[in-house]
Coordinates of C-alpha atoms and ligand atoms in Angstrom, one line a residue:
M1 CA 14.4 -4.4 6.3
Y2 CA 15.7 -2.1 9.0
P3 CA 13.7 -0.1 11.6
R4 CA 14.0 3.6 12.3
K5 CA 17.2 4.8 14.0
D6 CA 15.3 6.0 17.0
S7 CA 13.5 2.7 17.3
N8 CA 12.5 0.9 20.5
P9 CA 10.8 -2.5 20.4
G10 CA 8.2 -1.1 22.7
T11 CA 5.4 -3.3 23.9
S12 CA 5.6 -5.1 27.2
M13 CA 5.8 -8.5 25.6
F14 CA 9.3 -7.6 24.6
S15 CA 10.5 -7.8 28.2
L16 CA 9.2 -11.4 28.4
L17 CA 11.4 -12.5 25.5
N18 CA 14.8 -13.9 26.0
D19 CA 17.2 -14.1 23.1
S20 CA 16.5 -16.9 20.7
Y21 CA 13.2 -17.6 22.5
I22 CA 11.1 -20.2 20.7
D23 CA 7.4 -19.7 21.1
H24 CA 4.3 -21.2 19.4
Q25 CA 1.6 -18.9 18.2
R26 CA -1.7 -19.7 16.7
I27 CA -1.7 -16.8 14.2
I28 CA 1.3 -14.6 13.3
I29 CA 0.6 -11.5 11.3
V30 CA 3.6 -10.0 9.6
G31 CA 3.0 -6.3 9.3
A32 CA 1.1 -4.1 11.8
G33 CA -0.3 -1.6 9.3
F34 CA -3.9 -1.3 8.3
G35 CA -3.7 -4.7 6.6
G36 CA -2.5 -6.4 9.7
L37 CA -4.9 -4.7 11.9
L38 CA -7.9 -5.4 9.7
N39 CA -7.0 -9.0 9.6
A40 CA -6.8 -9.2 13.4
V41 CA -10.1 -7.3 13.9
R42 CA -12.0 -9.5 11.4
L43 CA -10.5 -12.6 13.1
L44 CA -11.6 -11.4 16.5
Q45 CA -15.1 -10.6 15.2
T46 CA -15.6 -14.2 14.2
G47 CA -15.8 -14.9 18.0
N48 CA -13.4 -17.9 17.5
F49 CA -10.2 -16.0 18.4
G50 CA -9.1 -13.6 21.1
P51 CA -6.1 -11.2 21.1
K52 CA -4.0 -13.9 22.7
D53 CA -4.3 -16.0 19.5
I54 CA -2.6 -13.3 17.4
L55 CA 1.0 -11.9 17.4
F56 CA 2.1 -9.1 15.1
L57 CA 5.7 -8.9 13.9
D58 CA 6.8 -5.7 12.3
A59 CA 10.1 -4.1 11.4
A60 CA 8.7 -0.7 12.3
S61 CA 8.9 0.8 15.7
G62 CA 5.1 1.2 16.1
F63 CA 1.8 0.2 14.7
G64 CA 0.5 1.8 11.4
G65 CA 2.8 0.5 8.7
T66 CA 2.9 3.3 6.1
W67 CA 1.6 5.7 8.6
C68 CA 4.3 4.8 11.1
W69 CA 7.3 4.9 8.7
N70 CA 6.2 8.2 7.0
E71 CA 6.3 11.4 9.0
Y72 CA 7.2 14.0 6.4
P73 CA 5.6 17.5 6.5
G74 CA 2.3 17.6 4.6
L75 CA 1.7 13.8 4.8
M76 CA -2.0 13.1 4.2
C77 CA -4.3 10.6 2.6
D78 CA -5.4 11.4 -1.0
I79 CA -8.5 9.2 -0.8
E80 CA -11.4 10.8 1.2
S81 CA -10.7 10.0 4.9
Y82 CA -14.4 8.9 5.5
I83 CA -13.7 5.9 3.3
Y84 CA -9.9 5.5 3.7
M85 CA -9.8 5.3 7.5
P86 CA -11.0 1.9 8.3
L87 CA -13.5 0.9 11.0
L88 CA -15.0 4.4 11.5
E89 CA -18.3 2.9 12.1
E90 CA -17.0 0.5 14.8
T91 CA -14.8 3.2 16.5
G92 CA -17.4 6.0 16.1
Y93 CA -14.7 8.4 15.1
M94 CA -15.4 11.4 12.9
P95 CA -12.3 12.6 10.9
S96 CA -11.6 16.3 11.3
H97 CA -11.4 16.9 7.5
K98 CA -12.4 15.3 4.2
Y99 CA -8.7 14.5 3.8
V100 CA -6.7 14.2 7.0
S101 CA -3.0 14.4 8.0
G102 CA -0.7 11.4 8.6
V103 CA -0.7 12.4 12.3
E104 CA -4.5 12.0 12.5
I105 CA -4.4 8.7 10.6
K106 CA -1.7 7.4 13.0
E107 CA -3.9 8.4 16.0
H108 CA -6.7 6.3 14.4
V109 CA -4.4 3.4 14.1
Y110 CA -3.9 3.4 17.9
R111 CA -7.6 3.9 18.4
I112 CA -8.1 0.6 16.7
V113 CA -5.2 -1.1 18.5
R114 CA -6.6 0.0 21.9
M115 CA -10.3 -0.8 21.1
Y116 CA -9.5 -4.4 20.1
G117 CA -6.9 -5.1 22.8
L118 CA -4.0 -5.5 20.5
Y119 CA -1.4 -3.2 22.0
H120 CA 0.5 -5.9 23.8
R121 CA 0.2 -8.4 20.9
A122 CA 3.1 -7.0 18.8
L123 CA 6.8 -7.4 18.6
L124 CA 8.1 -4.3 16.9
C125 CA 11.5 -3.5 15.4
T126 CA 11.3 -7.1 14.4
S127 CA 12.1 -8.1 10.8
V128 CA 11.0 -11.5 9.6
N129 CA 13.7 -13.1 7.5
S130 CA 12.1 -16.5 6.7
L131 CA 9.0 -18.7 6.9
V132 CA 9.6 -22.4 6.5
W133 CA 6.8 -24.9 6.4
D134 CA 7.4 -27.9 8.7
E135 CA 5.4 -30.8 7.3
D136 CA 6.0 -33.0 10.3
E137 CA 4.8 -30.5 12.8
M138 CA 2.2 -29.0 10.4
N139 CA 3.2 -25.5 11.2
W140 CA 5.4 -22.6 10.1
T141 CA 8.8 -21.8 11.5
V142 CA 9.2 -18.1 11.5
K143 CA 12.7 -16.7 11.9
A144 CA 13.1 -13.0 12.7
V145 CA 15.6 -10.6 14.1
Q146 CA 14.8 -7.9 16.6
H147 CA 16.7 -4.6 16.5
R148 CA 17.3 -3.4 20.0
H149 CA 19.5 -0.6 21.4
Q150 CA 22.0 -3.3 22.4
G151 CA 22.2 -4.9 19.0
I152 CA 20.4 -7.4 16.8
F153 CA 18.8 -10.5 18.4
P154 CA 17.5 -13.6 16.6
L155 CA 14.0 -14.9 17.4
T156 CA 12.3 -18.0 16.3
F157 CA 8.5 -18.8 16.5
T158 CA 6.3 -21.5 15.2
A159 CA 2.8 -20.7 14.1
D160 CA -0.3 -22.6 12.9
F161 CA -1.3 -19.7 10.5
V162 CA 0.7 -16.9 9.0
I163 CA -0.9 -13.8 7.4
L164 CA 1.4 -11.6 5.4
T165 CA 0.5 -8.0 5.1
A166 CA 4.0 -6.7 4.7
N167 CA 4.1 -4.3 1.8
P168 CA 6.9 -3.0 -0.4
V169 CA 5.5 0.6 -0.1
S170 CA 7.3 0.6 3.3
I171 CA 10.7 0.1 1.6
P172 CA 12.1 3.4 0.3
K173 CA 13.8 3.3 -3.1
L174 CA 17.0 5.2 -3.6
P175 CA 17.7 6.1 -7.2
N176 CA 20.6 4.6 -8.9
I177 CA 22.5 7.8 -9.4
D178 CA 26.3 8.0 -9.5
G179 CA 28.0 9.8 -6.6
I180 CA 25.2 9.7 -4.0
S181 CA 27.6 8.6 -1.3
D182 CA 30.0 11.4 -2.2
F183 CA 27.6 14.2 -1.2
Q184 CA 29.0 16.1 1.7
G185 CA 25.8 17.8 2.8
K186 CA 22.8 16.3 4.6
K187 CA 20.7 13.8 2.7
F188 CA 17.7 11.6 3.5
H189 CA 14.8 9.8 1.8
M190 CA 11.3 11.5 2.1
E191 CA 9.9 8.4 3.8
R192 CA 12.5 8.5 6.6
W193 CA 12.2 12.3 7.1
D194 CA 15.0 13.7 9.3
Y195 CA 13.6 16.5 11.4
K196 CA 17.0 16.9 13.0
V197 CA 18.2 18.4 9.7
T198 CA 15.1 20.4 8.9
G199 CA 13.8 21.4 12.3
G200 CA 10.2 20.9 13.4
S201 CA 8.4 17.7 14.0
A202 CA 5.6 15.6 12.4
D203 CA 3.1 17.3 14.7
L204 CA 4.5 20.8 14.1
P205 CA 6.4 20.9 10.8
V206 CA 8.1 24.3 11.3
L207 CA 11.3 23.7 9.2
Q208 CA 13.2 26.6 10.6
K209 CA 16.6 25.0 10.2
L210 CA 16.2 25.3 6.4
R211 CA 15.9 29.1 6.5
D212 CA 19.5 29.6 5.4
K213 CA 19.8 26.3 3.4
K214 CA 19.7 25.5 -0.3
V215 CA 17.6 22.3 -0.7
A216 CA 17.2 19.9 -3.6
I217 CA 14.4 17.4 -3.9
I218 CA 14.7 14.7 -6.5
G219 CA 11.4 13.4 -7.7
T220 CA 8.0 14.9 -8.3
G221 CA 5.6 12.0 -7.5
A222 CA 2.8 11.8 -5.0
T223 CA 4.9 12.3 -1.9
A224 CA 6.9 15.2 -3.3
V225 CA 3.7 16.9 -4.3
Q226 CA 2.7 16.9 -0.6
V227 CA 6.1 18.2 0.8
V228 CA 7.2 20.8 -1.9
P229 CA 4.9 23.5 -0.5
H230 CA 6.5 23.1 2.9
L231 CA 10.0 23.2 1.6
A232 CA 9.1 26.2 -0.6
E233 CA 7.9 28.0 2.5
W234 CA 11.0 27.4 4.7
S235 CA 14.0 26.9 2.4
Q236 CA 16.3 29.7 1.3
K237 CA 16.4 28.2 -2.1
L238 CA 14.5 25.1 -3.4
Y239 CA 15.5 23.1 -6.5
V240 CA 12.8 20.6 -7.6
F241 CA 14.3 18.0 -9.9
Q242 CA 11.7 16.4 -12.2
R243 CA 11.8 13.4 -14.4
T244 CA 8.1 13.1 -15.2
P245 CA 5.5 15.7 -14.1
S246 CA 2.7 14.5 -11.9
A247 CA -0.9 15.2 -12.9
V248 CA -2.1 17.4 -10.0
D249 CA -5.8 18.0 -9.7
R250 CA -7.7 20.1 -7.2
R251 CA -7.9 19.0 -3.6
D252 CA -10.7 21.2 -2.1
N253 CA -10.1 20.0 1.4
C254 CA -12.6 21.1 4.1
P255 CA -13.4 20.5 7.8
T256 CA -16.0 18.0 8.6
D257 CA -19.3 19.6 9.7
A258 CA -20.4 17.6 12.8
Q259 CA -24.1 18.0 12.0
W260 CA -23.7 16.9 8.4
W261 CA -21.7 14.0 9.6
A262 CA -24.3 12.9 12.1
E263 CA -27.3 13.5 9.9
T264 CA -26.1 12.6 6.5
V265 CA -22.8 10.6 6.5
S266 CA -22.8 8.2 9.4
Q267 CA -26.3 7.1 8.9
G268 CA -27.4 3.5 9.5
P269 CA -25.5 0.2 9.9
G270 CA -23.0 -0.4 7.2
W271 CA -22.8 3.2 6.1
Q272 CA -19.0 3.2 5.7
T273 CA -19.0 0.1 3.5
K274 CA -21.8 1.6 1.4
R275 CA -19.8 4.8 0.9
M276 CA -16.7 2.8 0.0
E277 CA -18.6 0.8 -2.5
N278 CA -20.3 3.8 -4.0
F279 CA -16.8 5.2 -4.6
N280 CA -15.7 1.9 -6.1
D281 CA -18.6 2.0 -8.6
F282 CA -17.6 5.5 -9.8
V283 CA -13.8 4.7 -10.1
S284 CA -14.5 1.4 -11.9
N285 CA -17.2 3.1 -14.0
A286 CA -20.0 0.7 -13.3
P287 CA -22.7 0.7 -16.1
N288 CA -25.6 1.7 -13.8
L289 CA -23.9 4.3 -11.6
P290 CA -25.7 5.2 -8.4
D291 CA -27.7 8.4 -8.5
V292 CA -25.4 10.1 -6.0
D293 CA -21.7 10.2 -6.0
L294 CA -21.2 10.3 -2.2
V295 CA -17.5 11.1 -2.2
N296 CA -17.9 13.5 -5.1
D297 CA -14.2 14.5 -5.5
E298 CA -11.7 14.5 -8.4
W299 CA -10.9 10.8 -7.6
S300 CA -14.5 9.6 -7.8
R301 CA -14.8 11.5 -11.1
A302 CA -11.7 9.8 -12.5
H303 CA -13.7 7.1 -14.4
S304 CA -10.9 6.5 -16.8
Y305 CA -8.9 4.9 -14.0
S306 CA -11.1 1.8 -14.6
A307 CA -8.6 1.1 -17.4
L308 CA -6.1 0.5 -14.6
F309 CA -8.2 -1.0 -11.8
G310 CA -10.5 -3.0 -13.9
G311 CA -14.3 -2.6 -14.2
P312 CA -17.5 -4.3 -15.3
Q313 CA -17.4 -2.6 -18.7
N314 CA -13.7 -3.0 -19.4
R315 CA -14.1 -6.0 -21.8
N316 CA -16.7 -4.3 -24.0
P317 CA -15.4 -3.6 -27.5
G318 CA -14.3 0.0 -27.9
Y319 CA -14.2 0.6 -24.2
L320 CA -10.5 1.4 -24.0
K321 CA -10.9 4.0 -26.9
E322 CA -13.8 5.5 -25.0
M323 CA -11.7 5.8 -21.8
E324 CA -8.8 7.3 -23.7
M325 CA -11.1 10.1 -24.7
V326 CA -12.4 10.5 -21.2
D327 CA -8.8 10.6 -20.0
L328 CA -7.7 13.1 -22.6
L329 CA -10.4 15.5 -21.4
R330 CA -9.3 15.0 -17.8
Q331 CA -5.6 15.5 -18.5
D332 CA -6.5 18.5 -20.6
K333 CA -8.4 20.0 -17.6
I334 CA -5.3 19.4 -15.5
R335 CA -3.0 20.9 -18.1
N336 CA -5.2 24.0 -18.2
R337 CA -5.1 24.3 -14.5
V338 CA -1.3 24.4 -14.6
S339 CA -1.5 27.3 -17.1
Q340 CA -3.9 29.1 -14.8
V341 CA -2.0 28.6 -11.6
V342 CA 1.7 28.8 -12.6
E343 CA 2.8 32.3 -13.6
R344 CA 6.1 31.5 -15.4
K345 CA 5.0 30.0 -18.8
K346 CA 8.2 27.9 -19.2
T347 CA 7.8 26.4 -15.8
A348 CA 4.1 25.8 -16.4
D349 CA 4.7 24.0 -19.7
L350 CA 7.2 21.7 -18.0
L351 CA 4.7 20.9 -15.2
K352 CA 2.1 19.6 -17.7
P353 CA 1.6 15.8 -17.7
W354 CA 1.7 14.4 -21.3
Y355 CA 0.8 10.7 -20.6
S356 CA -2.4 8.7 -20.1
G357 CA -3.7 9.6 -16.7
W358 CA -4.0 6.1 -15.4
C359 CA -0.3 5.4 -15.8
K360 CA 0.7 7.3 -12.7
R361 CA -0.9 7.7 -9.3
P362 CA -3.0 10.9 -9.7
C363 CA -2.2 13.7 -7.3
F364 CA -4.6 16.3 -5.7
H365 CA -3.2 19.4 -4.1
D366 CA -4.0 23.1 -3.8
E367 CA -0.6 24.4 -2.9
Y368 CA 1.9 22.3 -5.0
L369 CA 1.6 24.2 -8.3
Q370 CA 1.3 27.5 -6.5
A371 CA 4.7 26.8 -4.8
F372 CA 6.4 27.3 -8.2
N373 CA 5.4 31.0 -8.1
N374 CA 7.6 31.6 -5.1
P375 CA 10.8 33.4 -6.2
N376 CA 13.0 30.9 -4.2
V377 CA 11.6 27.8 -6.0
E378 CA 13.1 26.5 -9.3
L379 CA 11.9 23.6 -11.3
I380 CA 14.8 21.7 -13.0
D381 CA 13.3 19.4 -15.6
T382 CA 15.5 16.5 -16.8
N383 CA 13.4 15.8 -19.9
G384 CA 12.5 12.3 -18.7
K385 CA 16.1 11.3 -18.1
G386 CA 16.5 11.9 -14.3
V387 CA 19.5 13.7 -12.8
V388 CA 22.9 12.7 -14.2
C389 CA 24.9 12.5 -11.0
V390 CA 25.5 13.7 -7.5
T391 CA 28.7 15.4 -6.5
Q392 CA 30.3 16.3 -3.2
K393 CA 28.5 19.7 -3.4
G394 CA 25.2 19.0 -5.2
V395 CA 23.3 17.7 -8.1
V396 CA 24.3 17.7 -11.8
T397 CA 21.9 17.7 -14.7
N398 CA 21.7 19.4 -18.1
Q399 CA 25.5 20.0 -17.6
I400 CA 25.0 22.3 -14.6
E401 CA 26.0 21.6 -11.1
Y402 CA 23.4 22.8 -8.6
E403 CA 25.1 23.3 -5.2
V404 CA 22.9 22.5 -2.2
D405 CA 23.2 21.9 1.5
V406 CA 20.4 19.4 1.8
L407 CA 19.4 16.6 -0.6
I408 CA 16.0 14.9 -0.3
F409 CA 15.1 11.8 -2.3
A410 CA 11.4 11.6 -3.2
T411 CA 12.0 8.6 -5.3
G412 CA 9.2 6.4 -4.1
N413 CA 9.2 2.8 -2.9
N414 CA 10.9 -0.4 -3.9
V415 CA 8.4 -2.4 -5.8
T416 CA 10.7 -3.3 -8.8
D417 CA 11.2 -7.1 -9.2
R418 CA 9.0 -7.8 -6.2
K419 CA 6.7 -10.1 -8.0
T420 CA 6.0 -12.8 -5.4
P421 CA 4.6 -12.3 -1.8
D422 CA 8.0 -13.3 -0.3
A423 CA 9.9 -10.7 -2.4
R424 CA 7.3 -8.1 -1.5
S425 CA 7.8 -8.9 2.2
D426 CA 11.6 -8.9 2.0
M427 CA 11.8 -12.5 3.2
F428 CA 12.4 -16.1 2.1
I429 CA 9.4 -18.4 2.1
S430 CA 9.8 -22.2 1.7
G431 CA 6.7 -24.3 1.4
R432 CA 6.0 -28.0 1.3
G433 CA 8.9 -30.0 -0.1
Q434 CA 11.2 -27.0 0.6
K435 CA 9.8 -25.3 -2.5
S436 CA 10.3 -21.5 -2.6
M437 CA 7.5 -19.3 -3.7
R438 CA 9.6 -18.1 -6.7
M439 CA 9.9 -21.7 -7.8
A440 CA 6.3 -22.4 -7.2
W441 CA 5.3 -19.5 -9.5
R442 CA 8.0 -20.1 -12.0
D443 CA 5.5 -21.0 -14.7
G444 CA 3.0 -18.3 -13.6
V445 CA 1.1 -17.0 -10.6
A446 CA -1.4 -19.5 -9.1
T447 CA -3.8 -18.7 -6.3
L448 CA -7.3 -19.1 -5.1
H449 CA -9.0 -15.6 -5.0
G450 CA -5.5 -13.9 -5.0
L451 CA -5.0 -14.7 -1.3
T452 CA -3.5 -18.2 -0.9
T453 CA -1.4 -20.6 -3.0
R454 CA -1.0 -24.4 -3.1
G455 CA 2.1 -25.9 -1.4
F456 CA 2.0 -23.1 1.2
P457 CA -0.6 -24.3 3.6
N458 CA -2.1 -21.9 6.2
L459 CA -0.4 -18.9 4.6
F460 CA -2.4 -15.9 3.3
F461 CA -1.2 -12.7 1.5
P462 CA -2.9 -9.6 0.0
G463 CA -2.8 -10.2 -3.8
P464 CA -2.5 -8.0 -5.7
N465 CA -2.1 -10.6 -8.4
Q466 CA -5.4 -12.4 -9.2
A467 CA -7.3 -10.2 -6.7
G468 CA -9.7 -7.3 -7.2
I469 CA -8.1 -3.9 -6.5
T470 CA -9.3 -0.4 -6.1
A471 CA -7.9 3.1 -5.5
N472 CA -9.0 2.9 -1.9
Y473 CA -6.5 0.4 -0.6
T474 CA -8.0 -0.2 2.8
Y475 CA -11.3 -1.4 1.2
F476 CA -9.3 -4.1 -0.6
L477 CA -7.4 -5.0 2.7
D478 CA -10.7 -5.3 4.5
Q479 CA -12.1 -7.6 1.9
M480 CA -9.1 -9.7 2.2
A481 CA -9.3 -9.7 6.0
Q482 CA -13.0 -10.8 6.0
H483 CA -12.3 -13.6 3.6
V484 CA -9.2 -14.9 5.4
A485 CA -11.0 -14.7 8.8
Y486 CA -13.9 -16.7 7.3
I487 CA -11.5 -19.4 5.9
I488 CA -9.4 -19.7 9.1
S489 CA -12.4 -19.7 11.3
S490 CA -14.3 -22.3 9.2
A491 CA -11.3 -24.5 8.9
T492 CA -10.6 -24.5 12.6
K493 CA -14.2 -24.6 13.9
E494 CA -14.3 -28.3 14.6
Q495 CA -10.6 -28.6 15.1
G496 CA -10.7 -30.3 18.5
P497 CA -7.2 -31.4 19.5
Y498 CA -6.2 -31.9 15.9
K499 CA -4.0 -29.9 13.5
V500 CA -5.7 -28.3 10.5
T501 CA -4.2 -27.3 7.2
V502 CA -5.9 -25.4 4.5
E503 CA -4.7 -24.6 1.0
P504 CA -6.0 -24.4 -2.6
S505 CA -6.6 -27.7 -4.5
I506 CA -4.8 -28.0 -7.8
E507 CA -8.1 -27.8 -9.6
G508 CA -9.3 -24.9 -7.5
Q509 CA -6.3 -22.6 -8.2
E510 CA -6.1 -23.5 -11.9
A511 CA -9.8 -22.7 -12.3
W512 CA -9.3 -19.3 -10.6
S513 CA -6.2 -18.6 -12.6
R514 CA -8.1 -19.3 -15.8
E515 CA -10.8 -16.9 -14.8
V516 CA -8.2 -14.2 -14.1
M517 CA -6.6 -14.8 -17.6
M518 CA -9.9 -14.6 -19.3
R519 CA -10.4 -11.1 -17.9
A520 CA -6.9 -9.9 -18.5
D521 CA -7.9 -8.3 -21.8
G522 CA -9.9 -5.8 -19.7
L523 CA -6.6 -4.4 -18.5
A524 CA -5.1 -3.8 -21.9
G525 CA -4.9 -0.1 -21.2
M526 CA -1.9 -0.7 -18.9
A527 CA 0.1 -1.8 -22.0
N528 CA 0.6 1.9 -22.9
C529 CA 2.3 2.7 -19.6
A530 CA 6.0 2.6 -18.9
P531 CA 6.9 0.2 -16.0
G532 CA 6.2 1.8 -12.7
Y533 CA 4.6 1.5 -9.3
F534 CA 1.1 1.5 -10.7
N535 CA 1.5 -1.5 -13.0
M536 CA 3.8 -3.3 -10.6
E537 CA 6.8 -2.4 -12.8
E538 CA 5.6 -4.7 -15.5
D539 CA 7.3 -4.3 -18.8
F540 CA 4.6 -4.7 -21.5
D541 CA 7.1 -5.7 -24.2
Q542 CA 5.1 -6.3 -27.4
S543 CA 7.5 -8.9 -28.6
K544 CA 6.7 -11.4 -25.8
V545 CA 6.5 -15.1 -26.8
P546 CA 3.0 -16.6 -26.3
E547 CA 4.0 -18.4 -23.0
E548 CA 5.2 -15.1 -21.6
V549 CA 1.9 -13.4 -22.6
L550 CA 0.0 -16.1 -20.8
K551 CA 2.2 -15.8 -17.8
A552 CA 1.6 -12.1 -17.7
A553 CA -2.1 -12.6 -18.0
R554 CA -2.1 -15.0 -15.0
A555 CA -0.3 -12.3 -12.9
K556 CA -3.0 -9.7 -13.6
H557 CA -5.6 -8.5 -11.0
W558 CA -9.3 -9.1 -11.6
G559 CA -10.1 -7.4 -14.9
E560 CA -13.8 -6.9 -14.2
G561 CA -13.1 -4.7 -11.1
V562 CA -13.1 -5.0 -7.4
M563 CA -16.8 -5.2 -6.9
D564 CA -17.1 -8.2 -9.2
W565 CA -14.3 -9.9 -7.3
V566 CA -16.0 -9.1 -3.9
K567 CA -19.3 -10.4 -5.1
I568 CA -17.7 -13.7 -6.1
L569 CA -16.0 -14.0 -2.7
E570 CA -19.3 -13.1 -0.9
D571 CA -21.2 -15.7 -2.9
W572 CA -18.5 -18.3 -2.2
R573 CA -18.8 -17.7 1.6
E574 CA -22.5 -17.6 1.5
K575 CA -22.6 -21.0 -0.3
G576 CA -20.3 -22.6 2.2
G577 CA -18.2 -25.8 1.4
M578 CA -15.0 -23.8 0.7
K579 CA -14.9 -24.9 -2.9
G580 CA -11.4 -24.9 -4.3
L581 CA -9.7 -25.3 -0.9
E582 CA -8.5 -28.5 0.7
V583 CA -9.0 -28.6 4.4
K584 CA -7.3 -31.4 6.3
R585 CA -7.7 -32.3 9.9
L586 CA -4.8 -34.4 10.9
K587 CA -4.6 -36.7 13.8
K588 CA -1.7 -34.9 15.4
I589 CA -2.5 -33.9 18.9
I590 CA -1.7 -30.3 19.7
T591 CA 0.5 -30.4 22.7
N592 CA 2.0 -26.9 23.0
E593 CA -1.0 -24.6 23.2
Ligands
FAD601 C1 2.9 8.4 1.6 C2 1.8 7.5 1.3 C3 0.5 7.9 1.2 C4 -0.5 7.0 0.9 N1 -1.8 7.4 0.8 C5 -2.8 6.5 0.5 C6 -4.1 7.0 0.3 O1 -4.5 8.1 0.4 N2 -5.1 6.0 -0.1 C7 -4.8 4.7 -0.2 O2 -5.6 3.9 -0.5 N3 -3.5 4.3 0.0 C8 -2.5 5.2 0.3 N4 -1.2 4.7 0.4 C9 -0.9 3.3 0.3 C10 -0.9 2.7 1.8 O3 0.3 2.1 1.9 C11 -2.0 1.8 2.0 O4 -3.2 2.5 2.0 C12 -2.0 1.0 3.4 O5 -1.7 1.9 4.5 C13 -1.1 -0.2 3.3 O6 -1.3 -0.9 4.5 P1 -0.6 -2.3 4.6 O7 -0.9 -2.8 6.0 O8 -1.0 -3.2 3.5 O9 0.9 -2.0 4.4 P2 1.9 -1.1 5.2 O10 1.2 0.0 5.8 O11 3.0 -0.8 4.3 O12 2.4 -2.0 6.4 C14 3.3 -3.1 6.1 C15 4.1 -3.3 7.3 O13 4.9 -4.5 7.1 C16 6.1 -4.4 7.7 N5 7.0 -5.3 7.0 C17 7.4 -5.4 5.7 N6 8.2 -6.5 5.5 C18 8.5 -7.0 6.8 C19 9.3 -8.0 7.3 N7 10.0 -8.8 6.4 N8 9.3 -8.3 8.6 C20 8.5 -7.5 9.4 N9 7.8 -6.5 9.0 C21 7.7 -6.3 7.7 C22 6.5 -2.9 7.4 O14 7.4 -2.5 8.4 C23 5.2 -2.2 7.5 O15 5.0 -1.7 8.8 C24 -0.2 5.6 0.7 C25 1.1 5.2 0.8 C26 2.1 6.1 1.1 C27 3.5 5.6 1.2

């Protein structure tokens, strides 16, 4: 993984490091996005750790993960910011709008970093290449490289605990199209936006350099939906190359009313968690829905997405059929909206989604469809095939060459074949007995609670296999963070001068994996979807042999939905005793702290 071109390792700790410096850390967190930050904050809140016990390593040049790497015009969250932006209650921050820009989210990232004293606890532009468990020393050896202006420098650390929050959504995916390197104009991926080419900046996306340019954007997924209106406004000519149309529902963004916020939204301790869980109930279609839908937007009304995320009713006979009907109505509404908004009938027909809604990330935007009414915007549909090739001058599809000056890839992130936590983090992980994670999971995924696996002591990762997931990803990350903080804190509480290891017992992780498999039928709706980002690129080949079917079932997330998973984790913590985990205190004196 490579940092941005304009990267600078940043924090003052960098100046303390010599090349190949070897340092021992209590807890290393790989990834300084919301996942990493939430893990750090929840550890600090146990009272057993201070900022000095934590070191972030991140390939990016700043904190924020997704919100650091992405700076494209129009970037914003599509989940309501009051539930998406974590720790609003703790920071006391009121988001400016119901859905906020990437710039505002990044500011919030730094609000959290400052509030919890984490600014100097990160090594940035630092890509971790490997984690190797050292059974003699009872710790992890972490090898990384730091990208500095002068070159690439190797770094080695040891750590008692490692928390992985590295995430493949930070790794842009370039399409496998012939001739990409032949193109003579300017080209870049959406998620590494090049303002030198377009003009403007993330703060002020005035793309004046495109005024006399023909621009092509390849891809019409969630990120393209956000940027197309900006390109339509500034480009002389814009070609939008589409493989599959997105389902684009209403956004209805609005400023936050300060009085309403104070009197209605941010009321009472735990208000944000309650709001998040209210949203989860609606998206996972809980049987006794709360009286009020607090978020009350097109996401919270998308009950059929329970087929994807899991939910308490998913295993009821006939539930999938029922959701197919709900989804059909929702997709019909979206198709009708296209007809109402897009003036050219042929273009409108091509922009209508034809698949089950839950197969693709839903989009919400009030200017995307409208952009196709601009005379300078042309939709080039490829009938599901994608573009044929790129030439020196432009893009070829349907036997036509479209000559352009600028080529932008909105082709998403690299999640294909990233089925284990090490692959998702772009690194090699070797556990006890030098076993790689890929080998350990050769016969199927095995975890306790989706967050830790046997043979890899003191290592934690954010599912998503065998964990509960929801549309609001930061809620899931926070649940992980609270659970991991509890486990590390409990395991080390009476550590004294001894080393501690914690990992699932064989029985513990087999029992959990069985529970996951038993609920996998609740996710049968995903079988109708083509492999993609939303189903972790899984190919639901009907002709699978029974062993493969069982293996696929073990790899699923929690079929009865995120709230059921959270309840199990809360009860487990409440009960104490850390059932399913083996905690060992070893008589090896810690000498290097
Ligand atoms: C454009 C966009 C919009 C989104 N909008 C929403 C939304 O509205 N709602 C929602 O719920 N989710 C949204 N998401 C998903 C979003 O990624 C998550 O909500 C969340 O920010 C993920 O946080 P994270 O910390 O898990 O991962 P990330 O934010 O991806 O951070 C992971 C970090 O790990 C680092 N890393 C990875 N591998 C290594 C390595 N080997 N060595 C060192 N560092 C490494 C990366 O550099 C990165 O900084 C969006 C994603 C994108 C791309």
